[in-house]
Short mmCIF file of C-alpha atoms (C1' of nucleotides) in Angstrom, two decimals:
data_model
loop_
_atom_site.label_atom_id
_atom_site.label_comp_id
_atom_site.label_asym_id
_atom_site.label_seq_id
_atom_site.Cartn_x
_atom_site.Cartn_y
_atom_site.Cartn_z
CA MET U 253 -9.10 -0.99 -9.71
CA GLU U 254 -5.85 -2.81 -8.55
CA THR U 255 -7.76 -6.08 -8.63
CA GLU U 256 -8.14 -6.46 -12.00
CA ALA U 257 -5.04 -7.85 -13.37
CA ARG U 258 -4.49 -10.23 -10.03
CA THR U 259 -7.81 -11.65 -8.94
CA MET U 260 -9.74 -12.12 -12.00
CA SER U 261 -7.22 -13.15 -14.74
CA VAL U 262 -10.04 -14.20 -16.98
CA ALA U 263 -9.50 -17.07 -18.88
CA GLY U 264 -5.74 -18.23 -19.04
CA ASN U 265 -2.76 -17.09 -17.18
CA SER U 266 -3.07 -13.30 -16.26
CA SER U 267 0.66 -13.11 -15.16
CA PRO U 268 3.20 -14.72 -17.76
CA ARG U 269 6.01 -13.42 -15.36
CA ASP U 270 8.91 -16.22 -15.28
CA PRO U 271 8.42 -18.19 -12.17
CA ASP U 272 12.43 -19.13 -11.89
CA LYS U 273 13.04 -15.31 -11.99
CA ILE U 274 10.11 -14.76 -9.06
CA ALA U 275 11.66 -17.73 -7.42
CA GLU U 276 15.43 -16.38 -7.56
CA ILE U 277 13.93 -12.74 -6.30
CA PHE U 278 12.05 -14.25 -3.51
CA ARG U 279 14.96 -16.48 -2.61
CA ALA U 280 17.29 -13.12 -2.74
CA ALA U 281 14.83 -10.67 -0.75
CA ALA U 282 14.46 -13.49 1.91
CA ARG U 283 18.12 -13.66 2.48
CA ILE U 284 18.72 -9.90 2.72
CA PHE U 285 15.36 -9.20 4.77
CA ASN U 286 16.73 -12.05 7.27
CA THR U 287 20.23 -10.30 7.30
CA LYS U 288 19.53 -6.81 7.57
CA GLY U 289 15.75 -6.59 8.47
CA PHE U 290 12.99 -5.64 6.15
CA HIS U 291 12.70 -1.76 6.75
CA ALA U 292 16.72 -1.51 6.51
CA THR U 293 16.79 -3.10 3.15
CA SER U 294 15.78 -1.31 0.35
CA ILE U 295 14.42 -2.14 -3.08
CA ASN U 296 17.59 -1.35 -4.73
CA GLU U 297 19.58 -3.61 -2.68
CA ILE U 298 17.27 -6.48 -3.51
CA ALA U 299 17.44 -5.48 -7.28
CA ASP U 300 21.26 -5.34 -7.47
CA ALA U 301 21.27 -9.06 -5.71
CA VAL U 302 19.01 -10.30 -8.80
CA HIS U 303 21.06 -8.11 -11.42
CA LEU U 304 18.15 -5.87 -12.17
CA THR U 305 17.66 -2.18 -11.52
CA LYS U 306 14.70 -0.74 -9.05
CA ALA U 307 12.25 -0.72 -11.97
CA GLY U 308 12.96 -3.83 -13.46
CA LEU U 309 12.58 -5.85 -10.29
CA TYR U 310 9.15 -3.96 -10.16
CA TYR U 311 8.29 -5.59 -13.33
CA TYR U 312 7.99 -8.66 -10.49
CA ILE U 313 6.87 -7.57 -7.81
CA GLN U 314 3.84 -5.55 -6.33
CA GLY U 315 5.48 -3.69 -4.06
CA LYS U 316 8.13 -3.88 -1.08
CA GLN U 317 5.52 -4.98 1.78
CA ASP U 318 3.74 -7.29 -0.82
CA LEU U 319 6.92 -9.22 -1.67
CA LEU U 320 7.42 -9.43 2.30
CA TYR U 321 3.97 -10.62 2.73
CA ARG U 322 4.35 -13.52 -0.13
CA ILE U 323 7.59 -14.74 1.37
CA MET U 324 5.69 -15.23 5.01
CA ASP U 325 3.01 -16.89 3.05
CA TYR U 326 5.75 -19.33 1.26
CA ALA U 327 7.05 -19.75 4.56
CA MET U 328 3.70 -20.75 6.11
CA ASP U 329 3.14 -23.27 3.45
CA ALA U 330 6.55 -24.99 3.75
CA LEU U 331 6.04 -25.18 7.77
CA GLU U 332 2.22 -26.29 6.87
CA GLY U 333 3.47 -28.98 4.48
CA GLU U 334 6.73 -30.28 6.18
CA VAL U 335 5.71 -29.99 9.87
CA ILE U 336 1.94 -29.28 10.38
CA GLN U 337 0.47 -31.39 8.08
CA PRO U 338 2.47 -34.51 8.74
CA ALA U 339 2.27 -34.50 12.53
CA GLU U 340 -1.38 -33.81 12.31
CA SER U 341 -1.72 -37.08 10.69
CA ILE U 342 0.19 -38.96 13.61
CA ALA U 343 -2.19 -40.08 16.60
CA ASP U 344 -0.06 -40.59 19.60
CA PRO U 345 0.36 -37.57 20.92
CA GLU U 346 3.76 -38.43 22.44
CA GLU U 347 4.86 -39.43 18.97
CA ARG U 348 3.19 -36.72 17.40
CA LEU U 349 5.01 -33.99 19.76
CA ARG U 350 8.22 -35.53 19.25
CA ALA U 351 7.42 -35.23 15.29
CA ILE U 352 6.77 -31.38 15.62
CA VAL U 353 9.94 -30.51 17.43
CA ALA U 354 12.24 -32.89 15.44
CA GLY U 355 10.79 -31.68 12.18
CA HIS U 356 10.61 -27.94 13.07
CA ALA U 357 14.02 -28.20 14.41
CA ASN U 358 15.34 -29.98 11.45
CA LEU U 359 13.48 -27.77 9.24
CA ILE U 360 15.10 -24.67 10.70
CA THR U 361 18.17 -25.85 11.13
CA GLN U 362 18.67 -25.99 7.25
CA ALA U 363 21.20 -23.63 5.30
CA GLY U 364 19.20 -21.23 3.31
CA VAL U 365 15.83 -21.44 4.93
CA HIS U 366 15.43 -17.50 5.80
CA GLU U 367 11.71 -17.42 5.17
CA LEU U 368 10.76 -19.31 8.26
CA THR U 369 13.28 -16.90 10.29
CA ILE U 370 11.64 -13.80 8.60
CA LEU U 371 8.17 -15.34 9.86
CA VAL U 372 8.56 -14.59 13.00
CA ASN U 373 10.90 -11.45 12.91
CA GLU U 374 9.37 -9.24 10.47
CA LEU U 375 5.72 -9.17 11.25
CA GLU U 376 5.38 -5.61 12.01
CA GLY U 377 6.32 -4.95 8.39
CA LEU U 378 2.95 -6.24 7.00
CA SER U 379 -0.40 -4.26 6.71
CA PRO U 380 -2.90 -5.20 9.16
CA GLU U 381 -4.70 -7.39 7.47
CA GLN U 382 -1.72 -9.34 6.06
CA ARG U 383 -0.62 -9.61 9.60
CA ARG U 384 -3.82 -10.53 10.97
CA GLN U 385 -3.62 -13.64 7.85
CA ILE U 386 -0.32 -15.10 8.86
CA THR U 387 -0.62 -15.05 12.82
CA GLU U 388 -3.65 -16.77 12.18
CA ARG U 389 -1.87 -19.61 10.56
CA GLN U 390 0.47 -19.23 13.01
CA ALA U 391 -2.17 -19.51 15.92
CA HIS U 392 -3.36 -22.77 14.24
CA TYR U 393 0.46 -24.55 14.61
CA VAL U 394 0.71 -22.80 18.09
CA ASP U 395 -2.95 -24.27 18.67
CA LEU U 396 -1.74 -27.86 17.64
CA VAL U 397 1.15 -28.23 19.72
CA ARG U 398 -1.05 -26.84 22.98
CA GLU U 399 -3.62 -29.39 22.32
CA THR U 400 -1.01 -32.39 21.89
CA ILE U 401 0.47 -31.01 25.29
CA ASP U 402 -3.31 -30.92 26.65
CA THR U 403 -3.91 -34.45 25.33
CA LEU U 404 -0.74 -36.15 26.83
CA LYS U 405 -1.50 -33.94 30.14
CA ALA U 406 -4.96 -35.91 30.19
CA ARG U 407 -3.53 -39.09 30.09
CA GLY U 408 -0.94 -38.01 32.74
CA ARG U 409 2.01 -38.19 30.58
CA VAL U 410 3.13 -34.58 31.46
CA HIS U 411 4.32 -33.01 34.54
CA ASP U 412 2.30 -30.28 35.90
CA VAL U 413 3.09 -27.56 33.57
CA ASP U 414 0.74 -24.96 31.90
CA SER U 415 0.39 -26.23 28.25
CA THR U 416 0.70 -22.25 26.99
CA VAL U 417 3.83 -21.88 28.70
CA GLY U 418 4.99 -25.45 27.42
CA ALA U 419 3.93 -24.90 23.92
CA PHE U 420 5.48 -21.36 23.44
CA GLY U 421 8.82 -22.46 25.71
CA LEU U 422 9.08 -25.35 23.55
CA LEU U 423 8.67 -23.17 20.36
CA GLY U 424 10.83 -20.53 21.71
CA MET U 425 13.57 -23.20 21.79
CA ILE U 426 13.15 -23.93 18.00
CA LEU U 427 12.94 -20.33 16.81
CA TRP U 428 16.10 -19.55 18.58
CA VAL U 429 17.79 -21.52 17.09
CA PRO U 430 18.76 -19.31 14.17
CA ARG U 431 20.08 -16.70 16.13
CA TRP U 432 23.13 -18.87 17.17
CA PHE U 433 23.61 -22.02 15.13
CA ASP U 434 26.43 -21.86 12.76
CA ALA U 435 25.59 -24.81 9.75
CA LYS U 436 29.55 -24.44 9.50
CA GLY U 437 30.18 -24.70 13.03
CA ARG U 438 31.40 -27.78 15.37
CA LEU U 439 27.38 -29.00 15.58
CA SER U 440 25.91 -30.55 12.62
CA SER U 441 22.29 -29.69 12.12
CA GLN U 442 20.87 -33.44 12.42
CA GLU U 443 22.58 -33.32 16.20
CA VAL U 444 21.48 -29.93 17.48
CA ALA U 445 17.84 -31.01 16.06
CA ASP U 446 18.30 -34.17 17.83
CA GLN U 447 19.43 -32.64 20.90
CA LEU U 448 16.94 -29.92 21.52
CA THR U 449 14.11 -32.25 20.87
CA GLU U 450 15.46 -34.44 23.69
CA LEU U 451 15.81 -31.48 26.03
CA ALA U 452 12.16 -29.94 24.93
CA LEU U 453 10.65 -33.82 25.69
CA ARG U 454 12.21 -34.55 28.84
CA GLY U 455 10.94 -31.13 30.25
CA LEU U 456 7.68 -31.80 29.55
CA LEU U 457 6.97 -35.39 29.77
CA ARG U 458 7.02 -37.91 32.63
CA GLU U 459 9.40 -40.82 32.49
CA PRO U 460 7.93 -43.72 31.36
CA ALA U 461 8.72 -45.76 34.08
CA MET R 129 37.43 13.10 17.54
CA GLU R 130 34.24 11.78 19.23
CA THR R 131 35.98 10.98 22.15
CA GLU R 132 36.18 14.15 23.67
CA ALA R 133 33.12 14.95 25.16
CA ARG R 134 32.41 11.53 26.55
CA THR R 135 35.56 10.05 27.59
CA MET R 136 37.25 13.06 28.67
CA SER R 137 34.88 15.51 30.59
CA VAL R 138 37.87 17.23 31.52
CA ALA R 139 37.41 18.49 34.93
CA GLY R 140 33.81 18.74 36.45
CA ASN R 141 30.72 17.67 34.75
CA SER R 142 31.14 18.10 30.96
CA SER R 143 27.29 17.25 30.42
CA PRO R 144 25.10 19.52 32.76
CA ARG R 145 21.71 17.63 30.78
CA ASP R 146 18.72 16.59 33.13
CA PRO R 147 18.95 13.09 33.86
CA ASP R 148 15.53 12.58 34.80
CA LYS R 149 14.79 14.01 31.41
CA ILE R 150 17.47 11.39 29.83
CA ALA R 151 16.07 8.35 31.45
CA GLU R 152 12.28 9.34 30.50
CA ILE R 153 13.85 9.70 26.61
CA PHE R 154 15.38 6.24 27.20
CA ARG R 155 12.16 4.99 28.35
CA ALA R 156 10.05 6.30 25.64
CA ALA R 157 12.74 5.35 22.64
CA ALA R 158 12.77 1.71 24.18
CA ARG R 159 9.17 1.37 24.46
CA ILE R 160 8.84 2.65 20.44
CA PHE R 161 11.92 0.71 19.17
CA ASN R 162 10.76 -2.20 20.65
CA THR R 163 7.17 -1.89 19.57
CA LYS R 164 7.89 -0.84 15.89
CA GLY R 165 11.76 -2.05 15.49
CA PHE R 166 14.57 0.56 15.23
CA HIS R 167 14.60 1.18 11.50
CA ALA R 168 10.74 1.86 11.40
CA THR R 169 11.09 4.55 14.05
CA SER R 170 11.73 8.00 13.24
CA ILE R 171 13.42 10.81 15.46
CA ASN R 172 10.07 12.44 15.35
CA GLU R 173 8.18 9.81 16.84
CA ILE R 174 10.90 9.48 19.73
CA ALA R 175 10.22 13.47 19.99
CA ASP R 176 6.56 13.42 20.36
CA ALA R 177 6.58 11.08 22.72
CA VAL R 178 8.48 13.08 25.04
CA HIS R 179 6.77 16.38 23.98
CA LEU R 180 9.61 17.79 22.44
CA THR R 181 10.61 18.59 18.73
CA LYS R 182 13.14 16.72 16.89
CA ALA R 183 15.55 19.42 17.33
CA GLY R 184 14.92 19.60 21.09
CA LEU R 185 15.50 16.01 21.49
CA TYR R 186 18.77 16.38 19.87
CA TYR R 187 19.87 18.69 22.72
CA TYR R 188 19.79 15.22 24.75
CA ILE R 189 20.85 12.75 22.68
CA GLN R 190 24.09 12.49 20.20
CA GLY R 191 22.08 10.43 17.05
CA LYS R 192 19.81 7.59 16.53
CA GLN R 193 21.97 4.96 16.79
CA ASP R 194 24.03 6.17 19.73
CA LEU R 195 20.75 6.15 21.07
CA LEU R 196 20.23 2.86 20.77
CA TYR R 197 23.77 1.85 21.58
CA ARG R 198 22.92 3.50 24.87
CA ILE R 199 19.81 1.76 25.93
CA MET R 200 20.97 -1.33 24.76
CA ASP R 201 24.41 -0.68 27.19
CA TYR R 202 21.97 0.30 29.91
CA ALA R 203 19.86 -3.09 29.24
CA MET R 204 23.47 -5.11 29.77
CA ASP R 205 23.84 -3.16 32.85
CA ALA R 206 20.75 -4.21 34.36
CA LEU R 207 21.00 -8.09 33.10
CA GLU R 208 24.50 -7.98 34.80
CA GLY R 209 23.14 -6.47 37.94
CA GLU R 210 19.87 -8.33 38.48
CA VAL R 211 20.98 -11.87 37.06
CA ILE R 212 24.73 -12.20 36.50
CA GLN R 213 26.22 -10.92 39.06
CA PRO R 214 24.12 -12.67 42.08
CA ALA R 215 24.11 -15.76 40.05
CA GLU R 216 28.20 -15.94 39.89
CA SER R 217 28.42 -15.55 43.61
CA ILE R 218 26.43 -18.94 44.19
CA ALA R 219 29.08 -21.72 44.37
CA ASP R 220 27.04 -24.55 43.93
CA PRO R 221 26.04 -24.99 40.11
CA GLU R 222 22.61 -26.56 40.44
CA GLU R 223 21.47 -23.64 42.64
CA ARG R 224 23.39 -21.06 40.12
CA LEU R 225 21.60 -22.39 36.91
CA ARG R 226 18.37 -21.98 38.93
CA ALA R 227 19.00 -18.64 39.95
CA ILE R 228 19.85 -17.57 36.65
CA VAL R 229 16.73 -19.26 34.91
CA ALA R 230 14.34 -17.75 37.03
CA GLY R 231 16.16 -14.49 37.76
CA HIS R 232 16.19 -13.85 33.80
CA ALA R 233 12.38 -15.05 33.64
CA ASN R 234 11.73 -12.73 36.05
CA LEU R 235 13.13 -10.02 34.80
CA ILE R 236 12.00 -10.26 31.31
CA THR R 237 8.02 -11.03 32.23
CA GLN R 238 8.02 -7.71 34.00
CA ALA R 239 6.09 -4.96 32.53
CA GLY R 240 7.87 -2.10 30.79
CA VAL R 241 11.52 -3.54 30.10
CA HIS R 242 11.82 -3.17 26.87
CA GLU R 243 15.29 -2.73 26.99
CA LEU R 244 15.92 -6.22 27.48
CA THR R 245 14.06 -7.15 24.33
CA ILE R 246 15.91 -4.72 22.26
CA LEU R 247 19.01 -6.11 23.44
CA VAL R 248 18.21 -9.56 21.22
CA ASN R 249 16.41 -8.06 18.40
CA GLU R 250 18.16 -4.45 17.25
CA LEU R 251 21.69 -5.53 17.28
CA GLU R 252 22.08 -5.01 13.29
CA GLY R 253 20.90 -1.46 14.02
CA LEU R 254 24.39 -0.63 15.63
CA SER R 255 27.76 0.43 14.07
CA PRO R 256 30.13 -2.93 13.92
CA GLU R 257 31.95 -1.45 17.23
CA GLN R 258 28.98 -1.02 18.78
CA ARG R 259 27.40 -4.42 18.10
CA ARG R 260 31.29 -5.89 19.17
CA GLN R 261 31.00 -4.34 22.24
CA ILE R 262 27.49 -5.60 23.20
CA THR R 263 28.07 -9.44 21.71
CA GLU R 264 30.84 -9.48 23.80
CA ARG R 265 29.04 -8.62 26.99
CA GLN R 266 26.52 -11.10 25.83
CA ALA R 267 28.68 -13.49 25.35
CA HIS R 268 29.80 -13.81 28.84
CA TYR R 269 26.60 -14.22 30.20
CA VAL R 270 26.47 -17.00 27.59
CA ASP R 271 29.47 -18.71 28.82
CA LEU R 272 28.63 -18.48 32.03
CA VAL R 273 25.59 -20.48 31.56
CA ARG R 274 27.68 -22.98 29.26
CA GLU R 275 30.51 -23.61 32.08
CA THR R 276 27.68 -23.94 34.63
CA ILE R 277 26.15 -26.58 32.54
CA ASP R 278 29.57 -28.23 31.33
CA THR R 279 30.43 -28.30 35.46
CA LEU R 280 27.06 -30.35 36.09
CA LYS R 281 27.73 -32.20 33.43
CA ALA R 282 31.47 -33.06 34.84
CA ARG R 283 29.35 -34.14 38.50
CA GLY R 284 27.05 -36.03 36.34
CA ARG R 285 24.35 -34.14 37.31
CA VAL R 286 22.77 -33.71 33.66
CA HIS R 287 21.71 -35.51 31.03
CA ASP R 288 23.93 -35.68 27.96
CA VAL R 289 23.57 -32.55 26.06
CA ASP R 290 25.87 -30.38 24.48
CA SER R 291 26.37 -27.32 26.82
CA THR R 292 26.08 -24.81 23.89
CA VAL R 293 22.88 -26.45 22.52
CA GLY R 294 21.59 -26.47 26.28
CA ALA R 295 22.57 -22.87 27.30
CA PHE R 296 20.71 -21.84 23.81
CA GLY R 297 17.93 -23.74 24.39
CA LEU R 298 17.13 -22.33 27.91
CA LEU R 299 18.29 -18.91 26.99
CA GLY R 300 15.74 -19.55 23.83
CA MET R 301 12.99 -20.10 26.04
CA ILE R 302 13.21 -17.13 28.06
CA LEU R 303 13.99 -14.63 25.37
CA TRP R 304 11.07 -15.89 23.72
CA VAL R 305 8.76 -14.97 26.53
CA PRO R 306 8.51 -11.38 25.44
CA ARG R 307 6.49 -12.52 21.98
CA TRP R 308 3.64 -14.07 23.77
CA PHE R 309 3.25 -13.35 27.03
CA ASP R 310 0.63 -10.32 28.06
CA ALA R 311 1.28 -9.36 31.49
CA LYS R 312 -2.58 -8.42 31.91
CA GLY R 313 -3.46 -12.30 30.54
CA ARG R 314 -4.62 -15.24 32.42
CA LEU R 315 -0.83 -16.14 34.18
CA SER R 316 1.17 -13.87 35.91
CA SER R 317 4.59 -12.98 35.53
CA GLN R 318 5.50 -14.93 38.25
CA GLU R 319 3.77 -18.07 37.18
CA VAL R 320 5.66 -18.18 33.88
CA ALA R 321 8.88 -17.53 35.45
CA ASP R 322 8.40 -20.32 37.54
CA GLN R 323 6.86 -22.86 34.91
CA LEU R 324 9.86 -22.00 32.47
CA THR R 325 12.34 -22.47 35.41
CA GLU R 326 10.67 -26.05 35.88
CA LEU R 327 10.53 -26.69 32.40
CA ALA R 328 14.37 -25.99 31.73
CA LEU R 329 15.76 -27.47 34.80
CA ARG R 330 13.74 -30.81 34.36
CA GLY R 331 15.07 -30.77 30.56
CA LEU R 332 18.77 -30.51 31.92
CA LEU R 333 19.37 -32.10 35.27
CA ARG R 334 18.87 -36.07 36.06
CA GLU R 335 16.67 -36.61 38.70
CA PRO R 336 18.63 -36.74 42.13
CA ALA R 337 17.11 -40.03 42.91
"C1'" DA G 288 12.55 -12.68 -47.49
"C1'" DG G 289 11.04 -8.70 -45.57
"C1'" DG G 290 7.72 -6.12 -43.32
"C1'" DT G 291 4.82 -5.47 -38.88
"C1'" DA G 292 2.44 -6.07 -34.87
"C1'" DC G 293 2.76 -7.17 -31.03
"C1'" DC G 294 4.84 -9.48 -26.61
"C1'" DT G 295 8.16 -9.49 -22.49
"C1'" DT G 296 11.44 -8.15 -20.37
"C1'" DC G 297 14.51 -4.39 -18.61
"C1'" DC G 298 15.94 0.07 -18.67
"C1'" DT G 299 17.16 5.59 -17.93
"C1'" DA G 300 14.92 9.30 -15.44
"C1'" DC G 301 12.31 11.09 -12.69
"C1'" DC G 302 8.34 11.99 -8.60
"C1'" DG G 303 6.69 13.24 -3.96
"C1'" DG G 304 8.29 12.54 0.44
"C1'" DT G 305 10.51 11.28 4.50
"C1'" DC G 306 14.60 10.40 7.00
"C1'" DG G 307 18.71 12.12 10.23
"C1'" DG G 308 20.93 15.68 11.47
"C1'" DT G 309 21.95 20.85 12.06
"C1'" DA G 310 22.06 25.76 12.18
"C1'" DG G 311 20.96 29.74 14.41
"C1'" DG G 312 18.02 32.16 17.46
"C1'" DG G 313 14.51 32.84 20.84
"C1'" DT G 314 13.05 32.69 25.99
"C1'" DG G 315 13.05 32.95 30.85
"C1'" DG G 316 15.59 31.65 35.00
"C1'" DC G 317 19.72 32.40 38.21
"C1'" DG J 181 24.58 38.82 31.11
"C1'" DC J 182 24.99 34.26 30.89
"C1'" DC J 183 23.64 29.75 30.25
"C1'" DA J 184 20.36 25.35 29.81
"C1'" DC J 185 16.73 24.61 27.13
"C1'" DC J 186 13.86 24.25 22.91
"C1'" DC J 187 12.40 26.15 18.98
"C1'" DT J 188 11.57 27.20 13.41
"C1'" DA J 189 13.25 26.86 9.51
"C1'" DC J 190 16.34 24.13 6.66
"C1'" DC J 191 19.67 20.31 4.52
"C1'" DG J 192 21.54 16.84 1.41
"C1'" DA J 193 20.22 11.78 1.05
"C1'" DC J 194 17.80 8.50 -0.05
"C1'" DC J 195 13.48 6.09 -0.07
"C1'" DG J 196 9.44 3.54 -2.48
"C1'" DG J 197 7.46 3.97 -6.62
"C1'" DT J 198 6.29 5.11 -11.78
"C1'" DA J 199 6.18 7.03 -16.80
"C1'" DG J 200 7.61 6.01 -20.50
"C1'" DG J 201 10.17 4.22 -23.79
"C1'" DA J 202 14.17 0.85 -25.66
"C1'" DA J 203 15.73 -3.60 -27.03
"C1'" DG J 204 14.94 -8.31 -28.79
"C1'" DG J 205 12.35 -12.37 -29.42
"C1'" DT J 206 8.25 -14.34 -32.02
"C1'" DA J 207 4.49 -15.35 -35.09
"C1'" DC J 208 1.53 -14.26 -38.85
"C1'" DC J 209 0.97 -12.01 -43.26
"C1'" DT J 210 2.17 -10.62 -47.80
#
DNA sequence: AGGTACCTTCCTACCGGTCGGTAGGGTGGC
DNA sequence: GCCACCCTACCGACCGGTAGGAAGGTACCT
């Protein structure tokens, strides 16, 4: 029934909708979802933000929940492209861990990246199947961090810490940043990213001496 | 207007409502708010959880938002009583910092303490005035951590890290725990609290040698 | 050039349903 | 008879979503 237009697209583009407009909607929705929360945001607010009526907005989206899912999926794409894949190509585990922390911290401190925050705060707004898909992708990321720590552990390069606690401790530091960091404040995003990287790695790694 | 019943209580108890029932409502509401989010939770769900109708529930509460505020206020009381005040009575800054991290991590890994999670996740559900009051109390806590780090810094006991980044990095690790920790899982809450304490303090403090 | 068929885009007007909250009354114990 | 407690029944507001059509562009035909 509803699969016809979206999954088939029979030969040729099935959806001629303006990709720029869709991107604008995504950005506006991500900003408002992140500010007020998914459930507290009405479709009308998003429509207003992109200068459309609710019905006009529905020309571009399939529903409120689907909009959320697509934003989160896009955010996972960004995280994979900017952090995960670059890190996976680094063989040395210490360098790799440093690349993950620095890369993720850099990404999350940049202005306007509301998708990454939604990615961890609005999971309960998804359907069970959608949530499963997103959390599965997130789990791969956590596994990468945990395995990197385990590799370092096997080489005696880290203190005696459970790799799960280490991975989530590290991620907690980074994912908490949007709650307090102000891009217009005293510290630059680069400074925060650098300091967090040092803080996290110093907590984990042994002194090379 | 609305202050009459609450702040005056004219001579004698103004509200004869059963405190046990109110506590039961608080606990149930905190659990559901924490599971589904404040806005996604209906008053009817809370009423069902305590075996009342919606109107019956309203005999005990002043409104949905007021219920949220009281839960968060109670959570701040708990945090102050269990973590902040005990820590403030410790003169040595290193001991004090350890007491904060260990105490907070211990508190947050305990089963059923949904209020502490709500405290940081549902602030946008409050009215501006209510939010101001809660965030003011939270700011005092952050100041305590920051000042403790600054004191240690003045004594050359910490690495060169901005105390704001250090404080929020540390708090991020702790406040992230409810997102991944499973009380029925492999690790005990004590183990997690201990390991996080070591992880956080090692990232901040210099080796005593 | 004018007609017309079709397309994308966006609107007004409306739907059923749920929300937070309340009016007013019943009931049982003291 | 009073009061604490809890109910049924209802309210207006707002929600996500849709039906159906208007506006305006374009492309092709005569």
